[in-house]
Coordinates of C-alpha atoms in Angstrom, one line a residue:
M63 CA -5.3 65.8 -9.3
A64 CA -3.4 69.0 -8.2
T65 CA -4.7 72.2 -9.2
V66 CA -3.2 74.3 -12.2
E67 CA -1.8 76.5 -9.5
Q68 CA -0.5 73.8 -7.4
A69 CA 1.2 72.4 -10.6
R70 CA 2.8 75.5 -11.6
S71 CA 4.3 76.0 -8.2
E72 CA 5.8 72.6 -8.1
L73 CA 7.1 73.2 -11.6
F74 CA 8.9 76.5 -10.6
A75 CA 10.6 74.9 -8.0
L76 CA 11.7 72.0 -9.8
L77 CA 13.0 74.4 -12.6
K78 CA 14.8 76.5 -10.0
A79 CA 16.4 73.2 -8.6
K80 CA 17.3 71.6 -11.8
S81 CA 17.6 74.0 -14.7
V82 CA 18.8 77.4 -13.6
F83 CA 22.7 77.6 -13.7
H84 CA 25.1 80.6 -12.8
G85 CA 28.4 81.2 -14.3
D86 CA 29.9 82.2 -17.7
F87 CA 28.0 80.8 -20.7
T88 CA 28.0 81.2 -24.3
L89 CA 24.1 81.2 -25.6
A90 CA 23.2 79.7 -29.0
S91 CA 22.9 83.5 -30.2
G92 CA 26.6 83.8 -29.7
A93 CA 25.8 86.3 -26.8
K94 CA 27.8 85.9 -23.5
S95 CA 25.4 85.4 -20.3
N96 CA 25.9 84.6 -16.6
Y97 CA 23.1 82.4 -16.1
Y98 CA 21.8 79.8 -18.3
F99 CA 18.3 77.5 -18.4
D100 CA 18.5 74.0 -19.4
C101 CA 15.1 73.2 -19.3
R102 CA 15.6 69.5 -20.7
L103 CA 16.7 68.7 -17.3
T104 CA 13.2 69.4 -16.3
T105 CA 10.9 68.7 -19.3
M106 CA 12.7 65.2 -19.6
D107 CA 12.3 64.5 -15.8
P108 CA 9.4 62.3 -15.0
Q109 CA 7.9 64.6 -12.6
G110 CA 8.7 67.8 -14.7
A111 CA 7.3 66.1 -17.6
S112 CA 4.0 65.5 -15.8
L113 CA 3.9 69.1 -14.5
V114 CA 5.0 70.7 -17.7
G115 CA 2.0 68.7 -19.5
H116 CA -0.5 69.9 -16.8
V117 CA 0.5 73.6 -17.0
M118 CA 1.3 74.1 -20.6
H119 CA -2.0 72.1 -21.5
A120 CA -4.0 74.6 -19.2
L121 CA -2.4 77.7 -20.7
I122 CA -3.0 76.4 -24.0
R123 CA -6.7 75.8 -23.6
K124 CA -7.0 79.2 -22.0
E125 CA -5.4 81.0 -24.8
E126 CA -7.6 78.7 -27.2
A127 CA -10.8 79.7 -25.5
A128 CA -9.9 83.3 -25.3
R129 CA -9.0 83.4 -29.1
N130 CA -11.6 81.5 -30.0
V131 CA -9.8 79.0 -32.1
R132 CA -9.6 75.2 -32.4
I133 CA -6.0 73.9 -31.7
D134 CA -5.3 70.5 -33.6
A135 CA -1.6 70.0 -32.4
T136 CA 1.6 71.5 -30.5
G137 CA 5.0 71.1 -31.5
G138 CA 8.3 73.0 -32.4
L139 CA 11.9 72.8 -33.4
T140 CA 13.8 69.8 -32.4
M141 CA 14.8 69.2 -29.6
G142 CA 13.6 71.9 -26.9
A143 CA 10.1 71.4 -27.9
D144 CA 9.8 67.7 -28.5
P145 CA 9.4 66.7 -24.8
I146 CA 7.1 69.7 -24.2
A147 CA 4.8 68.8 -26.9
L148 CA 4.6 65.1 -26.1
A149 CA 4.0 66.1 -22.4
V150 CA 1.0 68.3 -23.5
A151 CA -0.5 65.6 -25.8
M152 CA -0.2 63.0 -23.2
F153 CA -1.6 64.9 -20.2
S154 CA -4.6 66.1 -22.9
F155 CA -5.6 62.4 -23.5
S156 CA -5.2 61.4 -19.8
V157 CA -7.8 64.2 -18.7
G158 CA -10.2 62.9 -21.4
D159 CA -10.1 66.0 -23.9
A160 CA -13.0 65.5 -26.6
R161 CA -9.9 66.2 -29.1
P162 CA -6.8 65.5 -27.4
F163 CA -3.8 67.6 -28.8
Q164 CA -1.6 65.8 -31.3
A165 CA 2.4 66.4 -31.2
F166 CA 4.6 67.0 -34.0
S167 CA 8.4 67.8 -34.1
V168 CA 10.2 70.2 -36.5
R169 CA 13.5 69.0 -37.8
K170 CA 16.6 71.3 -38.4
T171 CA 16.9 69.8 -41.7
P172 CA 14.5 67.6 -43.8
K173 CA 14.9 63.9 -43.5
A174 CA 17.4 62.8 -46.1
H175 CA 15.5 59.4 -46.8
G176 CA 11.9 57.9 -46.7
Q177 CA 9.4 60.6 -47.0
T178 CA 11.9 63.5 -46.6
K179 CA 10.0 65.2 -44.0
L180 CA 10.8 68.3 -42.4
I181 CA 8.0 68.1 -40.0
E182 CA 7.4 64.6 -38.1
G183 CA 4.7 63.2 -36.2
N184 CA 0.9 64.3 -36.2
F185 CA 0.8 67.4 -38.5
K186 CA -1.2 67.7 -41.7
S187 CA -1.5 70.7 -44.0
G188 CA -4.6 72.8 -42.6
D189 CA -4.0 72.0 -39.2
T190 CA -3.8 75.0 -36.8
V191 CA -1.2 74.4 -34.2
V192 CA 0.6 76.2 -31.4
V193 CA 4.2 76.5 -31.6
V194 CA 6.1 75.5 -28.2
D195 CA 9.5 76.1 -27.1
D196 CA 11.4 75.6 -23.8
V197 CA 13.1 78.9 -23.8
V198 CA 12.9 81.9 -26.0
T199 CA 15.8 84.1 -26.1
R200 CA 16.4 86.0 -29.4
G201 CA 13.4 83.7 -31.2
E202 CA 15.4 82.2 -33.8
S203 CA 14.4 78.5 -33.2
T204 CA 10.7 79.4 -32.5
I205 CA 10.7 81.5 -35.8
A206 CA 12.2 78.6 -37.7
A207 CA 9.6 76.3 -36.4
I208 CA 7.0 79.0 -37.5
Q209 CA 8.2 79.1 -40.9
A210 CA 8.3 75.4 -41.5
V211 CA 4.6 75.0 -40.5
V212 CA 3.5 77.8 -42.4
N213 CA 5.5 76.4 -45.4
E214 CA 3.9 73.0 -45.0
G215 CA 0.3 74.6 -45.0
G216 CA -0.5 74.9 -41.4
K217 CA -1.6 77.8 -39.4
V218 CA 0.1 79.2 -36.1
A219 CA -2.5 80.3 -33.7
F220 CA 0.2 81.5 -31.3
V221 CA 3.2 80.5 -29.3
A222 CA 3.5 79.0 -26.0
V223 CA 6.9 78.8 -24.1
L224 CA 7.8 77.5 -20.7
V225 CA 10.6 80.4 -20.1
D226 CA 10.7 83.7 -21.7
R227 CA 14.4 84.9 -21.2
Q228 CA 13.2 88.5 -21.9
E229 CA 15.9 89.5 -24.5
G230 CA 13.8 90.4 -27.5
G231 CA 12.5 87.2 -28.7
R232 CA 9.0 87.7 -27.7
D233 CA 9.1 90.9 -29.4
K234 CA 10.6 89.6 -32.5
I235 CA 7.7 86.8 -32.8
E236 CA 5.0 89.1 -32.2
A237 CA 6.1 91.6 -34.7
M238 CA 5.5 88.7 -37.1
G239 CA 1.8 88.5 -36.1
Y240 CA 2.2 85.6 -33.7
P241 CA 1.2 86.1 -30.2
V242 CA 3.4 84.7 -27.2
V243 CA 2.6 83.5 -24.0
S244 CA 4.8 81.9 -21.2
V245 CA 4.7 80.1 -18.0
F246 CA 7.7 82.0 -16.6
N247 CA 10.1 84.5 -17.2
R248 CA 13.6 85.4 -16.5
E249 CA 12.7 88.0 -13.7
E250 CA 10.8 85.2 -12.0
L251 CA 13.2 82.6 -12.0
I252 CA 16.6 84.5 -11.2
G253 CA 15.6 87.9 -10.3
K254 CA 16.3 91.4 -12.1
N255 CA 19.9 91.7 -10.8
T256 CA 21.3 90.0 -13.7
R257 CA 24.1 90.8 -16.4
S258 CA 22.5 91.4 -19.6
P259 CA 23.8 89.2 -22.4
R260 CA 26.7 90.7 -24.9
P261 CA 27.6 89.7 -28.1
T262 CA 30.8 87.8 -28.7
N263 CA 32.7 85.9 -31.3
F264 CA 33.4 82.9 -29.1
A265 CA 32.1 79.5 -30.2
V266 CA 28.6 78.5 -29.1
A267 CA 28.6 76.2 -26.2

């Protein structure tokens, strides 16, 4: 098996090749940007999923030990978090963790039938979890997942993201009392010479 450093290097190259786009984009926040990270092209790629599982698992285990907490599961708001949570859980099982991470998914709205759940998968009240996401920009998606977990009786130990766009989301989440760790940030992937996103009234793309 590759080392974590090797896996991170391979993941970096794959993200650069598959998930970094330049042009004119409207973000979910309504801001305009001249670059866009489509991380799902990497997290839903077989090689990418394997690398994400390896690297994110290592990051979460490192933070778990440093913070002296016991993590039960990882998950976040559908759908950016879904492949990450599953990849981490599968890697955790494959390497023989004594207590493999479980995975869960937070719906944007509660299910309209059956058990009418807002959180699907392996989550229960009392669990200590890590909220994951593919990209953090303004932080709204991550905060929605945090609030759902807390409202359902869970405890969020910290947040782990694949890419931090460095546009205020991390600060907003940490101001709520939830530490944020990331594998990569905007400057690593595209450098410092990028146009700062600006508000717009255009429809979200």
